[in-house]
Every structure is written in structure tokens, then in C-alpha cells.
PDB file of C-alpha atoms in Angstrom:
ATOM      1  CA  UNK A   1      97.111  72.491  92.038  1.00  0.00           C
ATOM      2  CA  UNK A   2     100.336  73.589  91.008  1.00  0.00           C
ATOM      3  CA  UNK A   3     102.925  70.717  89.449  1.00  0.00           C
ATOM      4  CA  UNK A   4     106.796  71.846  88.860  1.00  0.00           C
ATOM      5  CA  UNK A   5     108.126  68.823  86.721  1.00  0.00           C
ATOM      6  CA  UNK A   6     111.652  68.783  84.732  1.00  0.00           C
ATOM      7  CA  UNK A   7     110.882  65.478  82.435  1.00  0.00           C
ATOM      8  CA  UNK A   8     108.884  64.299  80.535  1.00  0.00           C
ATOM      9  CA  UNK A   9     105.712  62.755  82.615  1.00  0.00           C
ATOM     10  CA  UNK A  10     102.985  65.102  82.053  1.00  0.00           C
ATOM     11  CA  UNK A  11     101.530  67.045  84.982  1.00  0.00           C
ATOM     12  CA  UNK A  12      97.706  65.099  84.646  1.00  0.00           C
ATOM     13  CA  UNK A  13      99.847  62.184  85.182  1.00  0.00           C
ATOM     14  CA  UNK A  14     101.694  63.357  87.982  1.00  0.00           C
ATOM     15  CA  UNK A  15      98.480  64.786  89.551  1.00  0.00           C
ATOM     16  CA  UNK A  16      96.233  60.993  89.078  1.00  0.00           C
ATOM     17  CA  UNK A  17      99.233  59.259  91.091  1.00  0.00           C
ATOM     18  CA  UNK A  18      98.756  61.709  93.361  1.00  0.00           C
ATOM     19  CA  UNK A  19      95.143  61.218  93.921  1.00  0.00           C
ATOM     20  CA  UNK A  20      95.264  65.052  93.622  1.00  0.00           C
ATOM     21  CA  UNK A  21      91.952  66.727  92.549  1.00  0.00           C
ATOM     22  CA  UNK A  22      90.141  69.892  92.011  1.00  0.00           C
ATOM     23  CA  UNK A  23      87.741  71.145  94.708  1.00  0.00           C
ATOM     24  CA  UNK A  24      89.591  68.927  97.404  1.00  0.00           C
ATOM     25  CA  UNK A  25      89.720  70.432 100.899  1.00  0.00           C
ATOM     26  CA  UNK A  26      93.327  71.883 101.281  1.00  0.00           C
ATOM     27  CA  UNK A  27      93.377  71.516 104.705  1.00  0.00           C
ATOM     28  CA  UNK A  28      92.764  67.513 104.235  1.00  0.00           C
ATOM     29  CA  UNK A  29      94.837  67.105 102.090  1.00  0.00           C
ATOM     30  CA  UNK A  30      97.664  64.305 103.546  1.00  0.00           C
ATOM     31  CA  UNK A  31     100.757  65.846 102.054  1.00  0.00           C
ATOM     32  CA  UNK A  32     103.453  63.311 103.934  1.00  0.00           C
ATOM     33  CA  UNK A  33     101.380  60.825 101.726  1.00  0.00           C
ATOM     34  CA  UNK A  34     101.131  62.608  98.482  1.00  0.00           C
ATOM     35  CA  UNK A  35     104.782  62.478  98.772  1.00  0.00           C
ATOM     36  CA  UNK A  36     105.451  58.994  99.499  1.00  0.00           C
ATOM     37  CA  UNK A  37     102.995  58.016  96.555  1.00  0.00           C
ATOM     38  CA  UNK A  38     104.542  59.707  94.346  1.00  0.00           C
ATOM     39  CA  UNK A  39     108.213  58.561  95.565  1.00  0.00           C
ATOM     40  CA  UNK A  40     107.452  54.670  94.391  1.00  0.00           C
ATOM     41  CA  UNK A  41     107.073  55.613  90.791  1.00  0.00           C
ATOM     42  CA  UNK A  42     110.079  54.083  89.705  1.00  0.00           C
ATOM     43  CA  UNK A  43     110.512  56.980  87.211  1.00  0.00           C
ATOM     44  CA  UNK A  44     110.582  59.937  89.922  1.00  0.00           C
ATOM     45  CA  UNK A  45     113.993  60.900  91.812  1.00  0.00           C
ATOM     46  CA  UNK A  46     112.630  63.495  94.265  1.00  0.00           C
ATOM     47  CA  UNK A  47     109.551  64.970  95.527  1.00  0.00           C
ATOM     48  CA  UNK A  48     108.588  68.029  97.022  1.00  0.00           C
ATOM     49  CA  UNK A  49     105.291  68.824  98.553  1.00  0.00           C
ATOM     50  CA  UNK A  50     103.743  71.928 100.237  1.00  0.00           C
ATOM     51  CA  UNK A  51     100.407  74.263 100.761  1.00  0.00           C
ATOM     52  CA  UNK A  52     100.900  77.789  99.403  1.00  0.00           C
ATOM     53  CA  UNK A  53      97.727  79.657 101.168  1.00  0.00           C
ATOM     54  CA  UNK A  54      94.866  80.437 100.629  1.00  0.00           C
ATOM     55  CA  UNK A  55      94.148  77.661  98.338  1.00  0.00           C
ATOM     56  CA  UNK A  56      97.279  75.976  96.517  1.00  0.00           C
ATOM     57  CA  UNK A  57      98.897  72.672  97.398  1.00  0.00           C
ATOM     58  CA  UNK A  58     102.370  72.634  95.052  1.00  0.00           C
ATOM     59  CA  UNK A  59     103.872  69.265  94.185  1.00  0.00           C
ATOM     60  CA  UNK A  60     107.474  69.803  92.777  1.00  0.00           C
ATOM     61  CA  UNK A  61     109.068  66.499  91.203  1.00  0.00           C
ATOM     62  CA  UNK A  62     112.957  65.642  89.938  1.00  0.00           C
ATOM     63  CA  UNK A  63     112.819  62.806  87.196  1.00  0.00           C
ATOM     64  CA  UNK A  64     115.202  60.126  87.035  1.00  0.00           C
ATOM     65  CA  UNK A  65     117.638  60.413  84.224  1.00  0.00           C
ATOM     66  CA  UNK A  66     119.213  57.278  82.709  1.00  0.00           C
ATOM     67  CA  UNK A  67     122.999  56.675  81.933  1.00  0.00           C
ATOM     68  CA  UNK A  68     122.940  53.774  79.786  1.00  0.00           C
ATOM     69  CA  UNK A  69     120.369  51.457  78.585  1.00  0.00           C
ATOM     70  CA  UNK A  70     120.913  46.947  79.596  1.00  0.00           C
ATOM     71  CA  UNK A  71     120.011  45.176  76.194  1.00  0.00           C
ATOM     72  CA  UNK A  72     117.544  42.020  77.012  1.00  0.00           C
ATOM     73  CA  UNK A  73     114.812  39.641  75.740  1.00  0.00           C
ATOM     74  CA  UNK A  74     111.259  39.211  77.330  1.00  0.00           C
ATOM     75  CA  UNK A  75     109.113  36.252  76.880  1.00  0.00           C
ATOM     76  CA  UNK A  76     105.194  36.681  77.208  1.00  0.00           C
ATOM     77  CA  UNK A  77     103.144  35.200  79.926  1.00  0.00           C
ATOM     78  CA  UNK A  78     102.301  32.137  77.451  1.00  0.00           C
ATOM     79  CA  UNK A  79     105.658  31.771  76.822  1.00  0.00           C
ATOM     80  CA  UNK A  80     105.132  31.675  72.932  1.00  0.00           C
ATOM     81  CA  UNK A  81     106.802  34.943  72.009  1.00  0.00           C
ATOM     82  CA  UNK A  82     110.449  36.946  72.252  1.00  0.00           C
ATOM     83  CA  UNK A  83     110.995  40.270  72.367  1.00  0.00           C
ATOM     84  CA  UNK A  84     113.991  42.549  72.251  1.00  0.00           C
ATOM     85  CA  UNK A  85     113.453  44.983  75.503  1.00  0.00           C
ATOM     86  CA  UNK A  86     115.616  47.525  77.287  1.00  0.00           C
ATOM     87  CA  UNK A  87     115.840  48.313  81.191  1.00  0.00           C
ATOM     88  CA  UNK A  88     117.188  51.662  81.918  1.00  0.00           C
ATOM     89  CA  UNK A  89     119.613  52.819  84.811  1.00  0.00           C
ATOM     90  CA  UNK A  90     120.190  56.090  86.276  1.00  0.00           C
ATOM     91  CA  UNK A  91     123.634  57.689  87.706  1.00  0.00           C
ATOM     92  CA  UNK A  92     122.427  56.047  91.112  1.00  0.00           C
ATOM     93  CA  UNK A  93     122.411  52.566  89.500  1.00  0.00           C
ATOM     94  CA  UNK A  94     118.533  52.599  89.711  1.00  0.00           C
ATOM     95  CA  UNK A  95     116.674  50.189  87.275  1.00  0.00           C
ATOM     96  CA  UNK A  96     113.882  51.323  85.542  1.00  0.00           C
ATOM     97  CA  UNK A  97     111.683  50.119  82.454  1.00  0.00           C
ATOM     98  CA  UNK A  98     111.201  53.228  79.590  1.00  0.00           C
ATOM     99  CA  UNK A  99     108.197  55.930  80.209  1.00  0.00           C
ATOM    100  CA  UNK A 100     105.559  54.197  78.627  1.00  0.00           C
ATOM    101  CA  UNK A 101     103.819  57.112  75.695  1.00  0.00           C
ATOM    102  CA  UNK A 102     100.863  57.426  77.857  1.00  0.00           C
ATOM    103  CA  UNK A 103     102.271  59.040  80.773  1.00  0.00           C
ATOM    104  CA  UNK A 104     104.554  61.277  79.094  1.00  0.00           C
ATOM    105  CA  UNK A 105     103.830  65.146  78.446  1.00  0.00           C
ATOM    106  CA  UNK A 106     102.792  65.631  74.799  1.00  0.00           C
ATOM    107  CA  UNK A 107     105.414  68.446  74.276  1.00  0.00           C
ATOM    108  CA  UNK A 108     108.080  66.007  75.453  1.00  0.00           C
ATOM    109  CA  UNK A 109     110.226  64.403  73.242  1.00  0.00           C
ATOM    110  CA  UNK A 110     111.252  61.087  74.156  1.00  0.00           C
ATOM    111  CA  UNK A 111     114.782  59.815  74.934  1.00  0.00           C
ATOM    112  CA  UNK A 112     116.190  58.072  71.889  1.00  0.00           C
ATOM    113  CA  UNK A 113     117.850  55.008  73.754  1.00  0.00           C
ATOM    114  CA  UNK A 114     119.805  54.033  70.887  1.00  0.00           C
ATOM    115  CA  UNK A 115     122.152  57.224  71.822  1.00  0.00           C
ATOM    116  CA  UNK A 116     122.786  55.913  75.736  1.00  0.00           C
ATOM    117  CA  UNK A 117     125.651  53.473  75.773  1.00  0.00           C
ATOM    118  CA  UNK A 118     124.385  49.718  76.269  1.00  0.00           C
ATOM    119  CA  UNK A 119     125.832  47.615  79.127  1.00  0.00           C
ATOM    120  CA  UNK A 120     126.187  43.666  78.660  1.00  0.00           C
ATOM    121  CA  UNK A 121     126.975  40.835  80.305  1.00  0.00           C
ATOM    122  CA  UNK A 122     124.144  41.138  83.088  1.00  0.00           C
ATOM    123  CA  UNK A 123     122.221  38.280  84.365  1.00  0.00           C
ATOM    124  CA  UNK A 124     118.820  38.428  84.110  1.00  0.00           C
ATOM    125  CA  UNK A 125     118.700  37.888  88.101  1.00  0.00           C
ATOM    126  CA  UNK A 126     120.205  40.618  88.590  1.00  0.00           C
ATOM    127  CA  UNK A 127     117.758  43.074  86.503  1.00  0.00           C
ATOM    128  CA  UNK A 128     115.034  44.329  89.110  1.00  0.00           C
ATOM    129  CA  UNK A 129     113.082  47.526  87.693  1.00  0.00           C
ATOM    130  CA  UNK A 130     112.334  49.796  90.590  1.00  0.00           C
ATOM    131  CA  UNK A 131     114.838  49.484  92.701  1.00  0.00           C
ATOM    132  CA  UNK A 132     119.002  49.776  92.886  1.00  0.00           C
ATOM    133  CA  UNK A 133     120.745  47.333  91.283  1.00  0.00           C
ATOM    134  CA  UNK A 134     122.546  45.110  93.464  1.00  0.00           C
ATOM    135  CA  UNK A 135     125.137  44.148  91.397  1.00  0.00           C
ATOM    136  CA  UNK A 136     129.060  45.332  91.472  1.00  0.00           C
ATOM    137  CA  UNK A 137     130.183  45.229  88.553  1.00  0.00           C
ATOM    138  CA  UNK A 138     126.533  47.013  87.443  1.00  0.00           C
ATOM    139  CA  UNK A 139     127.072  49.883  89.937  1.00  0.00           C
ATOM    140  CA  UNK A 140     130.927  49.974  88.715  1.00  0.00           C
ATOM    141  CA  UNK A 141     129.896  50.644  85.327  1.00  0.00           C
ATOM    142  CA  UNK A 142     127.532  53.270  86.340  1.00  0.00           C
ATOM    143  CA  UNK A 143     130.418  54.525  88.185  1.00  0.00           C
ATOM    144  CA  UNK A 144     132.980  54.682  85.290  1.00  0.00           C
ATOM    145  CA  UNK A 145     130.027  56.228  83.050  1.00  0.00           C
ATOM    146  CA  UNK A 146     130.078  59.198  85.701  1.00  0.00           C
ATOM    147  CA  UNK A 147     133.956  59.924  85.640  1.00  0.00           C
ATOM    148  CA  UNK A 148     133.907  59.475  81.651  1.00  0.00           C
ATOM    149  CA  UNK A 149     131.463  62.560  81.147  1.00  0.00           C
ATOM    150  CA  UNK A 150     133.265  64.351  83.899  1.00  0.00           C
ATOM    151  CA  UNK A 151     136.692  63.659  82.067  1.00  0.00           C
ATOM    152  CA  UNK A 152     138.488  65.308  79.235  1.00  0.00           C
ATOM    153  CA  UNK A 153     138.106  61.506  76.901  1.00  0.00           C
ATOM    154  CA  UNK A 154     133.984  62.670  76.733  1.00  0.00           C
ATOM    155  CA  UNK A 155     135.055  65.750  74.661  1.00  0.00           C
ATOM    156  CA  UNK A 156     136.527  63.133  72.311  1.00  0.00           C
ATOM    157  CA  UNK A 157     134.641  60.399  71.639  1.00  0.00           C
ATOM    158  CA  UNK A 158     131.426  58.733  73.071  1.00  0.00           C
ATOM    159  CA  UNK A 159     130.527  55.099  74.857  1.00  0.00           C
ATOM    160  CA  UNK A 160     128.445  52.660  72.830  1.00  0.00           C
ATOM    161  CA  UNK A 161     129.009  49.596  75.050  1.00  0.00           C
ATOM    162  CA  UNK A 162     130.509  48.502  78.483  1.00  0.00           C
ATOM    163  CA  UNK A 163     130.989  44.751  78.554  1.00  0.00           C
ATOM    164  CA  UNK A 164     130.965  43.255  82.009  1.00  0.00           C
ATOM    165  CA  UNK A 165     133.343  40.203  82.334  1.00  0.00           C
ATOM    166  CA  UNK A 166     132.534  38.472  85.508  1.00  0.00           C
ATOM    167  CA  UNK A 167     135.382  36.261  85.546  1.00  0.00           C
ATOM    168  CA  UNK A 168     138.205  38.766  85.129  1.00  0.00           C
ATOM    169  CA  UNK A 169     136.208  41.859  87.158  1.00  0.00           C
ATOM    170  CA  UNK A 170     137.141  43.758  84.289  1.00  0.00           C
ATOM    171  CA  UNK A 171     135.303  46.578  82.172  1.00  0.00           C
ATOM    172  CA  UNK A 172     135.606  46.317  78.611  1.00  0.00           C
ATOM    173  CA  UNK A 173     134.527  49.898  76.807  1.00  0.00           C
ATOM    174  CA  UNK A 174     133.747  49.694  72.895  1.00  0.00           C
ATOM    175  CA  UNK A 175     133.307  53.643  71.769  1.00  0.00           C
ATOM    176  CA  UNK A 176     131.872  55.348  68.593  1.00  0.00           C
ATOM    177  CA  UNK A 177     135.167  55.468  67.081  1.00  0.00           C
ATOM    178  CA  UNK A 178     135.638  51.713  67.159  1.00  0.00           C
ATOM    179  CA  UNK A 179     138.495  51.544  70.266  1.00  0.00           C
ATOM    180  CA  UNK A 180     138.564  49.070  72.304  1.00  0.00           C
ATOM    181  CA  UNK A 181     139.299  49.805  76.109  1.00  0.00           C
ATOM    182  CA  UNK A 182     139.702  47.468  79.076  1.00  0.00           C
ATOM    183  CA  UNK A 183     139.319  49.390  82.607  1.00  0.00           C
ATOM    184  CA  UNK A 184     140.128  47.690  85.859  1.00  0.00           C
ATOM    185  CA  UNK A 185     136.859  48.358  88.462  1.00  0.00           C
ATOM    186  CA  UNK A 186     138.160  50.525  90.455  1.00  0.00           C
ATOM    187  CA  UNK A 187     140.327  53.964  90.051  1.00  0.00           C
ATOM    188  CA  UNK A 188     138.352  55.414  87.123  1.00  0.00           C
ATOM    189  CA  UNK A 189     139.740  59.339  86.824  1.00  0.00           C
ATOM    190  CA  UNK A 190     142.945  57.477  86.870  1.00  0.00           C
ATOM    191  CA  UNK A 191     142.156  55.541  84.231  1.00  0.00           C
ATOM    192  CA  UNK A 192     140.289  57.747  82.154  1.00  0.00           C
ATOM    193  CA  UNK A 193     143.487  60.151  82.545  1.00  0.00           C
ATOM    194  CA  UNK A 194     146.207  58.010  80.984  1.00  0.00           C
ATOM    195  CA  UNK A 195     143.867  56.929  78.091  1.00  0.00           C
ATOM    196  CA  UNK A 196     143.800  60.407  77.489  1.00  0.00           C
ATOM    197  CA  UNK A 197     147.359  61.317  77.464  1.00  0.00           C
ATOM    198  CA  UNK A 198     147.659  58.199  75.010  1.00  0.00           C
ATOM    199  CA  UNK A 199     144.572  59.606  72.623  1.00  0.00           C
ATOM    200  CA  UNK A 200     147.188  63.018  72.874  1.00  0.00           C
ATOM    201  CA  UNK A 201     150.119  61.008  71.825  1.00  0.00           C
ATOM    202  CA  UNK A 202     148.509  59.355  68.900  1.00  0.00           C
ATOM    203  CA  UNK A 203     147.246  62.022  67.704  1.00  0.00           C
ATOM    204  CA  UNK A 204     150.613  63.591  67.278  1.00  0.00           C
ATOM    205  CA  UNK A 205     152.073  60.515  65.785  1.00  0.00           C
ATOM    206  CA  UNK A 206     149.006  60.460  63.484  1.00  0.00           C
ATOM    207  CA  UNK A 207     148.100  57.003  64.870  1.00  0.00           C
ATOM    208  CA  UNK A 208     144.072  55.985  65.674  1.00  0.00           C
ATOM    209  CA  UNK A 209     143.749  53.814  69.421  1.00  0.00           C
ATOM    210  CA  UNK A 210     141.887  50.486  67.986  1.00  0.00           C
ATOM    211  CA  UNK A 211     142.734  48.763  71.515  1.00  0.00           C
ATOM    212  CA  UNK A 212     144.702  49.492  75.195  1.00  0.00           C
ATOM    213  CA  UNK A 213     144.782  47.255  78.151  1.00  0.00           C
ATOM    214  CA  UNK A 214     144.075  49.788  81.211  1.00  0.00           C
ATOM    215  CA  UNK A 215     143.939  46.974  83.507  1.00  0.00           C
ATOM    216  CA  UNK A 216     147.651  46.497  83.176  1.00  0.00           C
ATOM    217  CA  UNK A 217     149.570  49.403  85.658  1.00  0.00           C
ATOM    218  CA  UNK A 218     153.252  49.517  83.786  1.00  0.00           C
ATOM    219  CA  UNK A 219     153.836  48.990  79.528  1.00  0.00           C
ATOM    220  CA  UNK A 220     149.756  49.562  78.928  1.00  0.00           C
ATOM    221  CA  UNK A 221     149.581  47.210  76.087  1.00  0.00           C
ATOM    222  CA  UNK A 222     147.831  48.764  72.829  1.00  0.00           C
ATOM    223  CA  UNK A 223     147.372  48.636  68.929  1.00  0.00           C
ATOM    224  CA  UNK A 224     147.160  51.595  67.668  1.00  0.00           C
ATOM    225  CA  UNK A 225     146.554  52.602  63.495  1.00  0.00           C
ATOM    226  CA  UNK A 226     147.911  54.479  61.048  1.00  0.00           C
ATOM    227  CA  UNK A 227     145.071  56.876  60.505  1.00  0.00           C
ATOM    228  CA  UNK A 228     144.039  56.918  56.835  1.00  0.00           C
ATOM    229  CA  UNK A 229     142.240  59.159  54.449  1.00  0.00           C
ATOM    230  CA  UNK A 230     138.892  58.063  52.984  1.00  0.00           C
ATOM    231  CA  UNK A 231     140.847  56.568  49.532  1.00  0.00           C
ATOM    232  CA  UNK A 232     143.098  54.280  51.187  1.00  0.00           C
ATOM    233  CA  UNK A 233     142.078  50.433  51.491  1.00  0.00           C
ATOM    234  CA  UNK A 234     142.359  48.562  54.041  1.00  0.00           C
ATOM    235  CA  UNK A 235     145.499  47.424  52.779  1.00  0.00           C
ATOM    236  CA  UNK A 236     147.478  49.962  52.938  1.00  0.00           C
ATOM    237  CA  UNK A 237     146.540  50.393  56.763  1.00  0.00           C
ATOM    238  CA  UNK A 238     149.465  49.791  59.007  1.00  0.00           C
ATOM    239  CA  UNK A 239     149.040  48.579  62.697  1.00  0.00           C
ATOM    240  CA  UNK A 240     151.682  48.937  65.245  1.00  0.00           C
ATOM    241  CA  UNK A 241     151.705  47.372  68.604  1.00  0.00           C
ATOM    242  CA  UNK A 242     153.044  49.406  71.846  1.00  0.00           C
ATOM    243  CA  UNK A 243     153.672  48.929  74.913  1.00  0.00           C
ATOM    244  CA  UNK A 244     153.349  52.302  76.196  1.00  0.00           C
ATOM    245  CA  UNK A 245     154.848  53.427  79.269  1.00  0.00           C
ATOM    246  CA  UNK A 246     154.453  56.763  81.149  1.00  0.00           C
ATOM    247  CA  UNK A 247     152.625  58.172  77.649  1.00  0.00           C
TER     248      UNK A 247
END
């Protein structure tokens, strides 16, 4: 038995969902199955199955790799106790609970989740681990996450939180350099573009983004800060608001 795996699930693991053992008859072996079992684990993207004669059946797998984590709480069958959990979603807007310890490799090291960017404002309705979400505004934030690491604002700063506003339809970004960014849910590279062609022009003027209003097409409203060195107070910090236009 020969297991190609790029995660983190260790191969014994791989190989009991399989219901692949030693000794088996090659030849009996039901690969169109093997595959198909192994395709519902919520945590596997692709699978690849084949016999390499005389005596090898090789099971290649492609994990799924999450985007961004959904903050929630659980309550326990009894209904007596809380706790703080987080669902996972991939770059397909796939839901997925974390690899529980036991099936993962013990040379793996484990995703810290605290380092993917969280996404609020989902009903709990619309959390289903093991499938796609069905949500819009779920996939559209999966979508923006894409065109962010594919754009020049990822060699900037990073995403700690997209708030969903289902009223408005709008995206609200919070990033590790406290800025505040409001994206309309559609047009992301677009987006993404002039916010970084405003980061360019505050950083000539010496001026930090704290918020801009993407969702707005002409005079992109902002606030944007007098950066400071570590010595000054807040005090001597001096805001200006902009209305920036072809920045």
C-alpha cells in the first residue's frame, strides 16, 4: 500500500478510511470505491487511486486547506455547557470542523487558527461542516480573501477579520495594522487596487489608513493618521479626513 498525502492526516489514517489492508487480494480490491470513501471525509479535496503491478494499489490524496476560520459557540447535548468553537472554510467555500489530534500525522504540525483571518456575522443556519456553504455573502468573502493574497495590499499588511453586514451587502475588513476597510461584494481586484494606490499615497504623505469607504465609486471617503514614533502620545496624533479621488 502506497499513500501520497500533502497534509497533515497521517497515512494509517488515510489507509483505515480506506478499509485498505495488508495481504488483501489486489485484484479485489474495489478502487472506484476506495475513492469515493475517501472523497466524503470532509477534510480531503482530491483523490487519486490506482494498481501499480505486481502487487501495489497507490492512493494519492490533496487536503483541503482553509482560508479563514468562522468564530462560534457550541452547546452540549444536555444543553448545560458553552463552548467557544471554530468551523473552518477552504478557497472553495467548503465548511469543515479542525483535524481532530488523532488523525493527524505525528510529524505534522498543526495549523495555528489564530493566524487565519476570522469571518463574522454568519448565522448559525448557515454553518454546515462538510459541505459548501450556501451563503453569498460567505462565498463573497472567500472570494475577496482569494484576490487579497493574489494582490499587491497582501505584501503589506494581513486580514484579521471580515465582517459580513447583511443589511448593507457590504464587507467590512479589519487588518493587523488596525485599518478599517469597507469593500462592496463584488469587483474585488478593483477594489483591492485603489486601496493600494491610497496605502502608496499615504505613505508618501507620511499618513497611516485607520479607515476608507471602498463601497463608495467617486471621493472614497477615509481617515487617515499622522504616523507617529513610539514617544509620541496619543495626543499629539493628528487625524485628517479625505475624500480621495483618483488617488
Amino acid at each position: 500500500i502506497q499513500i501520497v498525502n500533502d497534509g497533515l492526516i497521517s497515512k494509517h489514517q488515510v489507509a483505515s478510511w480506506a478499509n485498505l489492508r495488508l495481504g488483501r487480494n489486489l485484484f479485489a480490491l474495489d478502487l472506484p470505491r476506495v475513492k469515493r470513501d475517501l472523497e466524503m471525509i470532509p477534510w480531503i479535496r482530491h483523490v487519486a487511486v490506482e494498481r501499480v503491478l505486481p502487487e501495489t494499489v497507490r492512493v494519492e490524496i490533496r487536503e483541503r486547506v482553509p482560508i479563514a476560520r468562522i468564530p462560534a459557540f457550541s452547546t452540549s447535548q444536555s444543553g448545560d455547557r458553552i463552548a467557544a468553537v471554530d468551523y473552518l472554510v477552504d478557497s472553495g467555500g467548503f465548511l469543515m470542523r479542525p483535524l481532530p489530534a488523532k488523525y493527524r500525522s505525528r510529524s505534522s504540525q498543526p495549523i495555528d487558527l489564530r493566524r487565519l483571518p476570522a469571518i463574522s456575522g454568519i448565522a448559525l443556519k448557515d454553518i454546515s461542516p462538510g459541505k459548501r456553504s450556501e451563503s453569498e455573502l460567505l462565498l463573497k468573502s472567500v472570494e475577496l480573501l482569494r484576490a487579497f493574497y493574489r494582490s499587491p495590499m497582501h505584501a503589506v499588511t494581513a486580514l484579521r477579520e471580515i465582517e459580513l453586514d447583511s443589511k448593507s451587502r457590504l464587507l467590512v475588513v479589519r487588518t493587523s495594522a488596525d485599518e478599517r476597510v469597507t469593500f462592496l461584494p463584488d469587483g474585488f481586484p478593483s477594489q483591492l487596487g485603489r486601496w493600494h494606490r491610497i496605502h502608496r499615497f499615504g505613505q508618501d504623505q507620511s499618513l497611516a489608513i485607520r479607515h476608507l469607504d471602498l463601497s463608495i465609486t467617486n471621493n472614497i471617503p477615509g481617515i487617515l493618521q499622522m504616523e507617529t514614533s513610539p514617544r509620541e502620545t496619543s495626543r499629539n496624533r493628528a487625524r485628517s479626513k479625505l475624500y480621495l479621488k483618483d488617488v
